[in-house]
PDB file of C-alpha atoms in Angstrom:
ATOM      1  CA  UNK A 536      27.060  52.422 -44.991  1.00  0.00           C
ATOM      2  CA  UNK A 537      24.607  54.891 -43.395  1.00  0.00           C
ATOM      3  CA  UNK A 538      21.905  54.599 -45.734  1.00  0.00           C
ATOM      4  CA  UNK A 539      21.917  50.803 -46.562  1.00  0.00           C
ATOM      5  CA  UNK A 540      21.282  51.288 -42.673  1.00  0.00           C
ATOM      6  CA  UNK A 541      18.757  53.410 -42.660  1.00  0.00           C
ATOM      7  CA  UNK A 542      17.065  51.520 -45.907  1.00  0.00           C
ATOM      8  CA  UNK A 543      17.247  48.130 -43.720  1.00  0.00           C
ATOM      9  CA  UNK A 544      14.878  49.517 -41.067  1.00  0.00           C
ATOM     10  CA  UNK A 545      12.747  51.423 -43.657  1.00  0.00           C
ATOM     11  CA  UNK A 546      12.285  48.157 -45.144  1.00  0.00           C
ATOM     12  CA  UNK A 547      11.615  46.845 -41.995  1.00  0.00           C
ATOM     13  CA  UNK A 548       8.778  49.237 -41.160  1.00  0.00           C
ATOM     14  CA  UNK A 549       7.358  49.110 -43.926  1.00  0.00           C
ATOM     15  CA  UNK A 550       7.291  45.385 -44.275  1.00  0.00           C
ATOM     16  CA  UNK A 551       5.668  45.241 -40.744  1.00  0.00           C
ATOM     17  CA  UNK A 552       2.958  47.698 -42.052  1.00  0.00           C
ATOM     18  CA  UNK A 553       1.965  45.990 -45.170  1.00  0.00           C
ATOM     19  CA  UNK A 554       2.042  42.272 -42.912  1.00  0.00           C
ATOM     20  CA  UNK A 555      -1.143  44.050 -40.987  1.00  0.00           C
ATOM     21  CA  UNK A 556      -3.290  44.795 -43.454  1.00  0.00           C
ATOM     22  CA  UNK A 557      -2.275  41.601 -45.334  1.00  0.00           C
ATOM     23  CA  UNK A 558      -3.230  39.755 -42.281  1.00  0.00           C
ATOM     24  CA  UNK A 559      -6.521  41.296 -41.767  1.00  0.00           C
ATOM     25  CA  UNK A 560      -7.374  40.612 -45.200  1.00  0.00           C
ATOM     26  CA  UNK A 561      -6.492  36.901 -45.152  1.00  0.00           C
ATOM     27  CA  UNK A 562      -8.427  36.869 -41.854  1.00  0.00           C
ATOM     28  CA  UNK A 563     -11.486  38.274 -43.358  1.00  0.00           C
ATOM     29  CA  UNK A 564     -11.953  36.322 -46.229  1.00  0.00           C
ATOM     30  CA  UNK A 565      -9.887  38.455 -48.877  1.00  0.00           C
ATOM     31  CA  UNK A 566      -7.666  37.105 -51.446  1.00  0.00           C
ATOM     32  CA  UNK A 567      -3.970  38.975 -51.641  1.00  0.00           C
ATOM     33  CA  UNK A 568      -3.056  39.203 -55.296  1.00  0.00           C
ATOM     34  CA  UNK A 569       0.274  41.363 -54.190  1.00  0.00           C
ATOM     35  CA  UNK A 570       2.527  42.395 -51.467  1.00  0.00           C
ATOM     36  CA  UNK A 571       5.235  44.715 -52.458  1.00  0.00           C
ATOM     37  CA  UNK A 572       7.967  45.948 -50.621  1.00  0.00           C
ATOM     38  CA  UNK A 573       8.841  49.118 -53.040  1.00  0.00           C
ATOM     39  CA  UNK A 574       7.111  50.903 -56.067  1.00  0.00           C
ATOM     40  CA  UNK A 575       7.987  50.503 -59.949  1.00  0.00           C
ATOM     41  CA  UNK A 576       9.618  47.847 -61.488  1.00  0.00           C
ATOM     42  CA  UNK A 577       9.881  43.997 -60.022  1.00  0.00           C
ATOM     43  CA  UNK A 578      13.228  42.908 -59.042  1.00  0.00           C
ATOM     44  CA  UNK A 579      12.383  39.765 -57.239  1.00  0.00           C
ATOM     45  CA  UNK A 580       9.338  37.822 -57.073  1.00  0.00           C
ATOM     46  CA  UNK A 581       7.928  33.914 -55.118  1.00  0.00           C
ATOM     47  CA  UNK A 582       4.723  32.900 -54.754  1.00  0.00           C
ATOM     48  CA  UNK A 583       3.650  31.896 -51.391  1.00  0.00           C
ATOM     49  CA  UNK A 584      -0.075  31.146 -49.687  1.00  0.00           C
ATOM     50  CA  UNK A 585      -1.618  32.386 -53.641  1.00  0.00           C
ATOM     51  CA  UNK A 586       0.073  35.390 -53.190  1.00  0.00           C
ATOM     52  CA  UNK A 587       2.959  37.268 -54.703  1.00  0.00           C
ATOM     53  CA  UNK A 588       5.720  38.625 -52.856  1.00  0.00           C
ATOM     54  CA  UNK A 589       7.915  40.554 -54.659  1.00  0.00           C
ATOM     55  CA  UNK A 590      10.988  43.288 -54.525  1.00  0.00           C
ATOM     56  CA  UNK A 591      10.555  46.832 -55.873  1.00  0.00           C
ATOM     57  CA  UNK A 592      12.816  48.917 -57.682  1.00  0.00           C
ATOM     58  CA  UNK A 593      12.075  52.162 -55.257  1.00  0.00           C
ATOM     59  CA  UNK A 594      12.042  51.016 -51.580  1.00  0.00           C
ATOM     60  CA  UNK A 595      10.096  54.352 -50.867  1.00  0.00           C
ATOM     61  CA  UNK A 596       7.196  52.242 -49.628  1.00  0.00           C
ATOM     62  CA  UNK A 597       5.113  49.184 -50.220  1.00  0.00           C
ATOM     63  CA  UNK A 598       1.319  47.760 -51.009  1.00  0.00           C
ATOM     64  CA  UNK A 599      -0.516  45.351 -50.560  1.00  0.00           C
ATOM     65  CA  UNK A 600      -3.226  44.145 -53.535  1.00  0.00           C
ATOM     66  CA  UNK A 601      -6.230  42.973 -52.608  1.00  0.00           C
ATOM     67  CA  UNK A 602      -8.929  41.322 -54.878  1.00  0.00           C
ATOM     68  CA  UNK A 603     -11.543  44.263 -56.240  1.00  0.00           C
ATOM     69  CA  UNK A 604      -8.734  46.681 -54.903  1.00  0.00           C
ATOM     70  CA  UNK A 605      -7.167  48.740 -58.853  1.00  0.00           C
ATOM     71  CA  UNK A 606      -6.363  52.173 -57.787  1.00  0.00           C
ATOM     72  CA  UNK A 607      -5.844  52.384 -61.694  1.00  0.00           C
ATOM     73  CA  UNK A 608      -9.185  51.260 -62.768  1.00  0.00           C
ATOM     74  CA  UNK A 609     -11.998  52.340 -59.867  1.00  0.00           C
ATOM     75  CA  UNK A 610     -14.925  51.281 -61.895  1.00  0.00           C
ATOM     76  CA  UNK A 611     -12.969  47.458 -62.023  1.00  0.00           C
ATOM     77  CA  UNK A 612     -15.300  45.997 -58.948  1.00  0.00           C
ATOM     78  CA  UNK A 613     -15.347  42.261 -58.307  1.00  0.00           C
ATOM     79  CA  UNK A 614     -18.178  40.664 -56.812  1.00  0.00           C
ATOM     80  CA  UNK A 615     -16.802  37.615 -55.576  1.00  0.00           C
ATOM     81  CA  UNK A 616     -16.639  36.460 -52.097  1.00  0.00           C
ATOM     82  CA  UNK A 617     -13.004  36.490 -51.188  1.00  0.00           C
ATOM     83  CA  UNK A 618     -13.300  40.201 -52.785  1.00  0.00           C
ATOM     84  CA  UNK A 619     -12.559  43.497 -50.816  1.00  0.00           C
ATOM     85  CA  UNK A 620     -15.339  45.351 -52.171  1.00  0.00           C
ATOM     86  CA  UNK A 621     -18.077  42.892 -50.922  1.00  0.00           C
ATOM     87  CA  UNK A 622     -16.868  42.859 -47.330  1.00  0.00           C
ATOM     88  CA  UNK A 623     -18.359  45.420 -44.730  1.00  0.00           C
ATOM     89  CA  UNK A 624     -17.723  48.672 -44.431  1.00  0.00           C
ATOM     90  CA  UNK A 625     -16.354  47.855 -40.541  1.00  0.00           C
ATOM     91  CA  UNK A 626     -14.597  45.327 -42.066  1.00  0.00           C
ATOM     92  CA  UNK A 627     -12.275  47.142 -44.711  1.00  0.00           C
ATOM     93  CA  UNK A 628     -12.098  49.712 -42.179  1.00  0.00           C
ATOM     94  CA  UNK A 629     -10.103  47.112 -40.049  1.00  0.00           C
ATOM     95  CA  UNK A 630      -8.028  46.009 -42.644  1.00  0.00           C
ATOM     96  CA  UNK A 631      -6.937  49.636 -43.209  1.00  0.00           C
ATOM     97  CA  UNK A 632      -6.003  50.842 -40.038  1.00  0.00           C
ATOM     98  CA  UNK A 633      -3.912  47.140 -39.550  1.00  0.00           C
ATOM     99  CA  UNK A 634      -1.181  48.882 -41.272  1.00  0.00           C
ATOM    100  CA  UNK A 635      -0.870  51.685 -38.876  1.00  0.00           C
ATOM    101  CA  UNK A 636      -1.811  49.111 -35.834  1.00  0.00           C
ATOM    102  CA  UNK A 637       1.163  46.813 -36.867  1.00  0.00           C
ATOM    103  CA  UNK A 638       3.658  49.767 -36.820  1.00  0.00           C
ATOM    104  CA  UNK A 639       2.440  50.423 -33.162  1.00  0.00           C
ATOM    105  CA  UNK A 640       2.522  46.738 -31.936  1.00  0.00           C
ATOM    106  CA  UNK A 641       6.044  46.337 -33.163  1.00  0.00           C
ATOM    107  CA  UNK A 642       6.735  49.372 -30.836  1.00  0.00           C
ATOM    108  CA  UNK A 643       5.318  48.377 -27.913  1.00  0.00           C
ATOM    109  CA  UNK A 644       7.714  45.197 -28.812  1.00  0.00           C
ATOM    110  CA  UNK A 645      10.806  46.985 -29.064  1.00  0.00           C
ATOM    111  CA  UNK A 646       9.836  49.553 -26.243  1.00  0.00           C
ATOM    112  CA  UNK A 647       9.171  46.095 -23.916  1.00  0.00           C
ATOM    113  CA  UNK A 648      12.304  44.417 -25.163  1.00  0.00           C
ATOM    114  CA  UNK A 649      14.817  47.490 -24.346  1.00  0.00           C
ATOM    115  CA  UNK A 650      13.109  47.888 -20.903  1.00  0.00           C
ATOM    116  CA  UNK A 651      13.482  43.860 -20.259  1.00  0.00           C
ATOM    117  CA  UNK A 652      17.114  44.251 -21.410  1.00  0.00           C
ATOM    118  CA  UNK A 653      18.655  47.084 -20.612  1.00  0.00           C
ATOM    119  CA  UNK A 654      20.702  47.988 -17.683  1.00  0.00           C
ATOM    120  CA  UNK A 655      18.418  47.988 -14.401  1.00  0.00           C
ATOM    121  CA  UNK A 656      19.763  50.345 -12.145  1.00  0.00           C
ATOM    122  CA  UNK A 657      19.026  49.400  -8.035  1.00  0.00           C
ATOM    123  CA  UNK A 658      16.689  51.809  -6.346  1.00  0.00           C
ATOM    124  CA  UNK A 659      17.868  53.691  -3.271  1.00  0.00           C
ATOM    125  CA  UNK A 660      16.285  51.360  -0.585  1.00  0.00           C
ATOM    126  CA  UNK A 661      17.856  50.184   1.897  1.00  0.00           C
ATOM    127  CA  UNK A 662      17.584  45.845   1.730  1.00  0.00           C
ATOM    128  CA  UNK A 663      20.311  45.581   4.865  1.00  0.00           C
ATOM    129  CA  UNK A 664      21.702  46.846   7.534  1.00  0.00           C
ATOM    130  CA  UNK A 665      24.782  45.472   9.473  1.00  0.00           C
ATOM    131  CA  UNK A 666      24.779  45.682  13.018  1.00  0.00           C
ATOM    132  CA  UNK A 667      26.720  48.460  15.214  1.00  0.00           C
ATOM    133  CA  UNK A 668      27.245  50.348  11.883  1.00  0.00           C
ATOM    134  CA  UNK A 669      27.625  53.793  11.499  1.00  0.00           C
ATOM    135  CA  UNK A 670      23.654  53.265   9.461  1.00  0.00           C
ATOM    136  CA  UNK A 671      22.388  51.219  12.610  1.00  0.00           C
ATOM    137  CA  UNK A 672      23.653  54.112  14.867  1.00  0.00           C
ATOM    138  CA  UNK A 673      22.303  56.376  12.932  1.00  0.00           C
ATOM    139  CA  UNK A 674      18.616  54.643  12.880  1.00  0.00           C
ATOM    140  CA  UNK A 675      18.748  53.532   9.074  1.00  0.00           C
ATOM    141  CA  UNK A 676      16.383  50.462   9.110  1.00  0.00           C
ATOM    142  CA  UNK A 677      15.595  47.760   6.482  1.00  0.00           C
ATOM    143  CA  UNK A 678      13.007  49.318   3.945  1.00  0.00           C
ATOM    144  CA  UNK A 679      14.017  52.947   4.180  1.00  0.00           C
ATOM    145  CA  UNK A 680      13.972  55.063   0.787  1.00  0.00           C
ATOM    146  CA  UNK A 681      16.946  57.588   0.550  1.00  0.00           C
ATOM    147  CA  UNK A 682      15.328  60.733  -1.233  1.00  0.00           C
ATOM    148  CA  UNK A 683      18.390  63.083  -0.684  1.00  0.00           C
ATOM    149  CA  UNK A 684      22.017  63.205   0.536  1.00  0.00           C
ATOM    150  CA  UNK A 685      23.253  66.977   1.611  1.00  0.00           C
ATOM    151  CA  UNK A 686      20.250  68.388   0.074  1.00  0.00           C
ATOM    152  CA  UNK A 687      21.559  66.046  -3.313  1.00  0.00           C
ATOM    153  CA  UNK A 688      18.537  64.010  -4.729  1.00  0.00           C
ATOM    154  CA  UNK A 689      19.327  60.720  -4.980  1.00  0.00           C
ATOM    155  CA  UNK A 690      17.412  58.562  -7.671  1.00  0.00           C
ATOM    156  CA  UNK A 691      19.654  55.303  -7.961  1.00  0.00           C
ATOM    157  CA  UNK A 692      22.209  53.464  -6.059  1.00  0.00           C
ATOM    158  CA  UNK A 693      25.125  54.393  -7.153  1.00  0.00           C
ATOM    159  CA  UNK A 694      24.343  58.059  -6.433  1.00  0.00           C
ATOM    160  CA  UNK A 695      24.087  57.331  -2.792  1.00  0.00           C
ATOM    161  CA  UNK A 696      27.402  55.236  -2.733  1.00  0.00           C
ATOM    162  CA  UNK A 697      29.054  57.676  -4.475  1.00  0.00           C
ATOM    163  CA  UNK A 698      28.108  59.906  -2.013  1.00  0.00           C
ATOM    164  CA  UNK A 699      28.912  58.270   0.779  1.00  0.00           C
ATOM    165  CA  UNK A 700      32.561  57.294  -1.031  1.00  0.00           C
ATOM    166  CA  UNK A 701      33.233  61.172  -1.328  1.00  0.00           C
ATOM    167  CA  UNK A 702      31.642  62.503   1.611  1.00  0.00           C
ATOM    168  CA  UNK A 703      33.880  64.346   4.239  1.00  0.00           C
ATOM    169  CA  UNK A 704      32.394  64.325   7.731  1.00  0.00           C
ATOM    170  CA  UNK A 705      28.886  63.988   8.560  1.00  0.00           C
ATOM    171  CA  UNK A 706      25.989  63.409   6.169  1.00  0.00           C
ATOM    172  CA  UNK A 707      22.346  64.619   6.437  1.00  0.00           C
ATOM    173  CA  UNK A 708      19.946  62.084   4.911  1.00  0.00           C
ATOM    174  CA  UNK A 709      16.392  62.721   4.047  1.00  0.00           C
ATOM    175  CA  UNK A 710      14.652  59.084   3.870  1.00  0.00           C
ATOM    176  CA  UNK A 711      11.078  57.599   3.467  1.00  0.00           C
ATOM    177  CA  UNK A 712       9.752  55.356   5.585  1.00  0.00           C
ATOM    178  CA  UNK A 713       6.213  54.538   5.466  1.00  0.00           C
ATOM    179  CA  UNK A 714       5.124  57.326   3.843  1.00  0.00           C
ATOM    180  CA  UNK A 715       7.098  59.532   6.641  1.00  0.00           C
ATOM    181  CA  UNK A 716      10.061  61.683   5.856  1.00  0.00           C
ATOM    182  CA  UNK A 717      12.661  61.677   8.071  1.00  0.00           C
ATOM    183  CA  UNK A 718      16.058  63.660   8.319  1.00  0.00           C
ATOM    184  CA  UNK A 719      18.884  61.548   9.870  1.00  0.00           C
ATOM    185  CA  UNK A 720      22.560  62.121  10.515  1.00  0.00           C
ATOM    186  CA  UNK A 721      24.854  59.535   9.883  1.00  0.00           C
ATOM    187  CA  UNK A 722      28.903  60.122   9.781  1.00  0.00           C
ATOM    188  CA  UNK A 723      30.723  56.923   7.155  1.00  0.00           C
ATOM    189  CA  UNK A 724      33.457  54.917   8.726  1.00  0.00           C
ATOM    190  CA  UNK A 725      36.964  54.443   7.144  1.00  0.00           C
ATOM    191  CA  UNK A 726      37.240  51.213   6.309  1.00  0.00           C
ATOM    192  CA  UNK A 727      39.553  48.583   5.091  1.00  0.00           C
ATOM    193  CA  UNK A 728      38.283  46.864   1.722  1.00  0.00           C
ATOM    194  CA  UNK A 729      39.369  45.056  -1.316  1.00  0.00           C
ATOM    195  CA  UNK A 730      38.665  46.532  -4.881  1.00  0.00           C
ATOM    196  CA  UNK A 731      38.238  44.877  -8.301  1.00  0.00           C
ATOM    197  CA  UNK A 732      41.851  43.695  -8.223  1.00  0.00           C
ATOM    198  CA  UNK A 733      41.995  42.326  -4.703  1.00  0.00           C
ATOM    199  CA  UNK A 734      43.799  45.152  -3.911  1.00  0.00           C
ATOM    200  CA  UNK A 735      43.505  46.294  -0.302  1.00  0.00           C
ATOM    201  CA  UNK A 736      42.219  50.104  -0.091  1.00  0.00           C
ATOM    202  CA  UNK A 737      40.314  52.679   2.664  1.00  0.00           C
ATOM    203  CA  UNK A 738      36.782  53.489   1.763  1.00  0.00           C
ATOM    204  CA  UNK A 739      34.482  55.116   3.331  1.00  0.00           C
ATOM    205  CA  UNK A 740      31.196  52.911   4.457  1.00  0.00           C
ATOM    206  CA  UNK A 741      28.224  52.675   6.878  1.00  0.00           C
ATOM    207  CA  UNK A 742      27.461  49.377   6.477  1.00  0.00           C
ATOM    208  CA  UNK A 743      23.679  49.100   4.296  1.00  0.00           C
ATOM    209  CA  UNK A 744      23.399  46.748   1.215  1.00  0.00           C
ATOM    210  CA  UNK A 745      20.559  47.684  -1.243  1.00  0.00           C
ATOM    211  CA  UNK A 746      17.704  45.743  -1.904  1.00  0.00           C
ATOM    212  CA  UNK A 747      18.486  43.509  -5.073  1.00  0.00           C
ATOM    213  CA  UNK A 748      15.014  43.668  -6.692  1.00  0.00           C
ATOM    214  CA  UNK A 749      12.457  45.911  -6.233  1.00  0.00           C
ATOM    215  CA  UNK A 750       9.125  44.310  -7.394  1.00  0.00           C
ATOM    216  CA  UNK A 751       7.751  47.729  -8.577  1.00  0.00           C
ATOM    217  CA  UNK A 752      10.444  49.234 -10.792  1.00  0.00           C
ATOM    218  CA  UNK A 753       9.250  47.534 -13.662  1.00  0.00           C
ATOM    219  CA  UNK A 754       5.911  48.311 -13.523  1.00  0.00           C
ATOM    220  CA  UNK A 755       6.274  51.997 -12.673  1.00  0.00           C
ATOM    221  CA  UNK A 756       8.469  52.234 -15.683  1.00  0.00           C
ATOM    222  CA  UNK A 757       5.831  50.992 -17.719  1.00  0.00           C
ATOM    223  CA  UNK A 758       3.141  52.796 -16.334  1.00  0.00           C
ATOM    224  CA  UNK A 759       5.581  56.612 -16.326  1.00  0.00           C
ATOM    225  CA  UNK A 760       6.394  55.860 -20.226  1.00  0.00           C
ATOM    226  CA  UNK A 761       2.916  54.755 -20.746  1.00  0.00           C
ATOM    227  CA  UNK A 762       1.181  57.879 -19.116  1.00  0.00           C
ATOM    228  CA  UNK A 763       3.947  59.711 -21.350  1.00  0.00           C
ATOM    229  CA  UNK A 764       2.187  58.098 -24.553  1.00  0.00           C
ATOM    230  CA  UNK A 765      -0.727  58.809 -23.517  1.00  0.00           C
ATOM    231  CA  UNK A 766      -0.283  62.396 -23.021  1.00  0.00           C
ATOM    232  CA  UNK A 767       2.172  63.008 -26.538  1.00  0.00           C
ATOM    233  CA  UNK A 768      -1.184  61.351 -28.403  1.00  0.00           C
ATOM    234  CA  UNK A 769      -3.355  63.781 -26.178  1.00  0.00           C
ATOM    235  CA  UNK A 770      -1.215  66.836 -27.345  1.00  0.00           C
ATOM    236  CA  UNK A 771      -0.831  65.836 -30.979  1.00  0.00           C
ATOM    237  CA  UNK A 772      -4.971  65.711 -31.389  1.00  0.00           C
ATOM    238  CA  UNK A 773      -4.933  68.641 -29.473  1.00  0.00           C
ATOM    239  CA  UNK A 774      -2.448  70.884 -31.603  1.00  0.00           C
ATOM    240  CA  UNK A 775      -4.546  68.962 -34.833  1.00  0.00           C
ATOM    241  CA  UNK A 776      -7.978  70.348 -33.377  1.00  0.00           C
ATOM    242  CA  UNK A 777      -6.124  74.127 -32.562  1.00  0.00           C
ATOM    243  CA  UNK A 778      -4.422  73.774 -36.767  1.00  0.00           C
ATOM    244  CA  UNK A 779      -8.113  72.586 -37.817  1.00  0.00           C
ATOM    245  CA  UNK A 780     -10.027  75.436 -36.086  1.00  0.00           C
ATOM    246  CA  UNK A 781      -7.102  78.317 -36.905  1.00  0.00           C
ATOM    247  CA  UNK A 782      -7.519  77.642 -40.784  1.00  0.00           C
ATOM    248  CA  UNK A 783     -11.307  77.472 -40.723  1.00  0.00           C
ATOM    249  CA  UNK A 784     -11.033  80.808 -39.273  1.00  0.00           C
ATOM    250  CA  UNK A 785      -8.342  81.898 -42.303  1.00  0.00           C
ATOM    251  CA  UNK A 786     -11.204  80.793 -44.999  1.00  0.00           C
ATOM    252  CA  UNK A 787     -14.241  82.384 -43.488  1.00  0.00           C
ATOM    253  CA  UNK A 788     -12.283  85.634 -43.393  1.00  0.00           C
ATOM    254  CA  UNK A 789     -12.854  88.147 -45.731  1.00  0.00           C
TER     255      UNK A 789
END
């Protein structure tokens, strides 16, 4: 079941990365003889748009065939209009790299559509405070970003109420508030609370609610897995220029 799986997204991938250089053909002018999903023998054929879309026997891959495009026969050019070989050079440049470009937009697609999706965990800031709490004693204030609990770096929500749930005696909290650390003591307060089932129980509180959406978690996801992009691409023409210049050296040694 694995590999029908795993030949479901191949498909997939490579049907998105035949679609872009079959749409930048169509879009310059160029007439699509054949788009193949798989090499070697038809298995299923339509024709669509004056072009024909067919099944492969080896799902290894795909092509699309252009007008004036015969990898088998070079020397067979076309001089027709709506032929590849009579368009620019910048423009059959474009139409080859709209394979690889597809494959990239449909990432950004499905990296956007996990983020949108996906659990959103609540940010340690503080969105209330209830009055003659153990927090307002304390000096907790609307706003203010918990960093660290104990000396514990908190990141989400549930790390500081979790915290606060297990904590014996008084905690030390390291918060930001306008680009200030402060260190504040603050000891929770037993208190009577229902759970899930209704059930009455003692938990241990000091009275802040968090702030139900912070405008800037999205973005600064985007922009942290973005920079991380960035630098991966950065580092893989980097290690290509270091493998480039290491084997020139190899060959002009003697």
């Amino acid at each position: 079941m694995s590999w029908l799986v795993a030949l479901a997204v191949l498909s997939a991938l490579i049907f998105f990365h035949e679609l872009g250089h079959y749409s930048a053909a169509r879009f310059f002018g160029v007439y699509v003889e054949v788009f193949s999903i798989g090499f070697g023998k038809k298995l299923l054929s339509f024709q669509w748009l004056g072009t024909q879309w067919q099944i492969s026997a080896i799902p290894l891959g795909g092509y699309v065939k252009m007008k004036g495009q015969d990898d088998s026969d070079p020397t067979a050019i076309s001089s027709d209009n709506d032929s590849y070989t009579t368009k620019k050079p910048w423009q059959r440049i474009i139409i080859l790299l709209a394979g690889p470009l597809a494959n990239f937009a449909l990432a950004w697609v499905f990296f956007y559509a996990i983020a949108l999706g996906g659990p959103q965990a609540l940010s340690p800031i503080i969105g209330s405070v209830a009055k003659e709490s153990p927090a307002a004693n304390a000096g907790l204030q609307k706003g203010d970003i918990v960093r660290s609990i104990n000396g514990e770096r908190i990141t989400e929500w549930n790390e500081l109420s979790d915290a606060v749930k297990s904590s014996i005696g008084t905690l030390t909290l390291q918060i930001e508030r306008q680009n200030m650390v402060h260190l504040l003591s603050i000891t929770p307060k037993i208190t009577e609370t229902q759970n899930i089932f209704k059930e009455t129980v003692q938990q241990r509180m000091v009275g802040i609610a968090p702030r139900r959406c912070h405008p800037y978690a999205r973005p600064q996801f985007y922009r942290n897995h973005r920079l991380r992009i960035q630098a991966n691409v950065r580092n893989l023409f980097s290690h290509f220029s270091k493998c480039s210049e290491t084997s020139y050296r190899h060959r002009t040694r003697f």
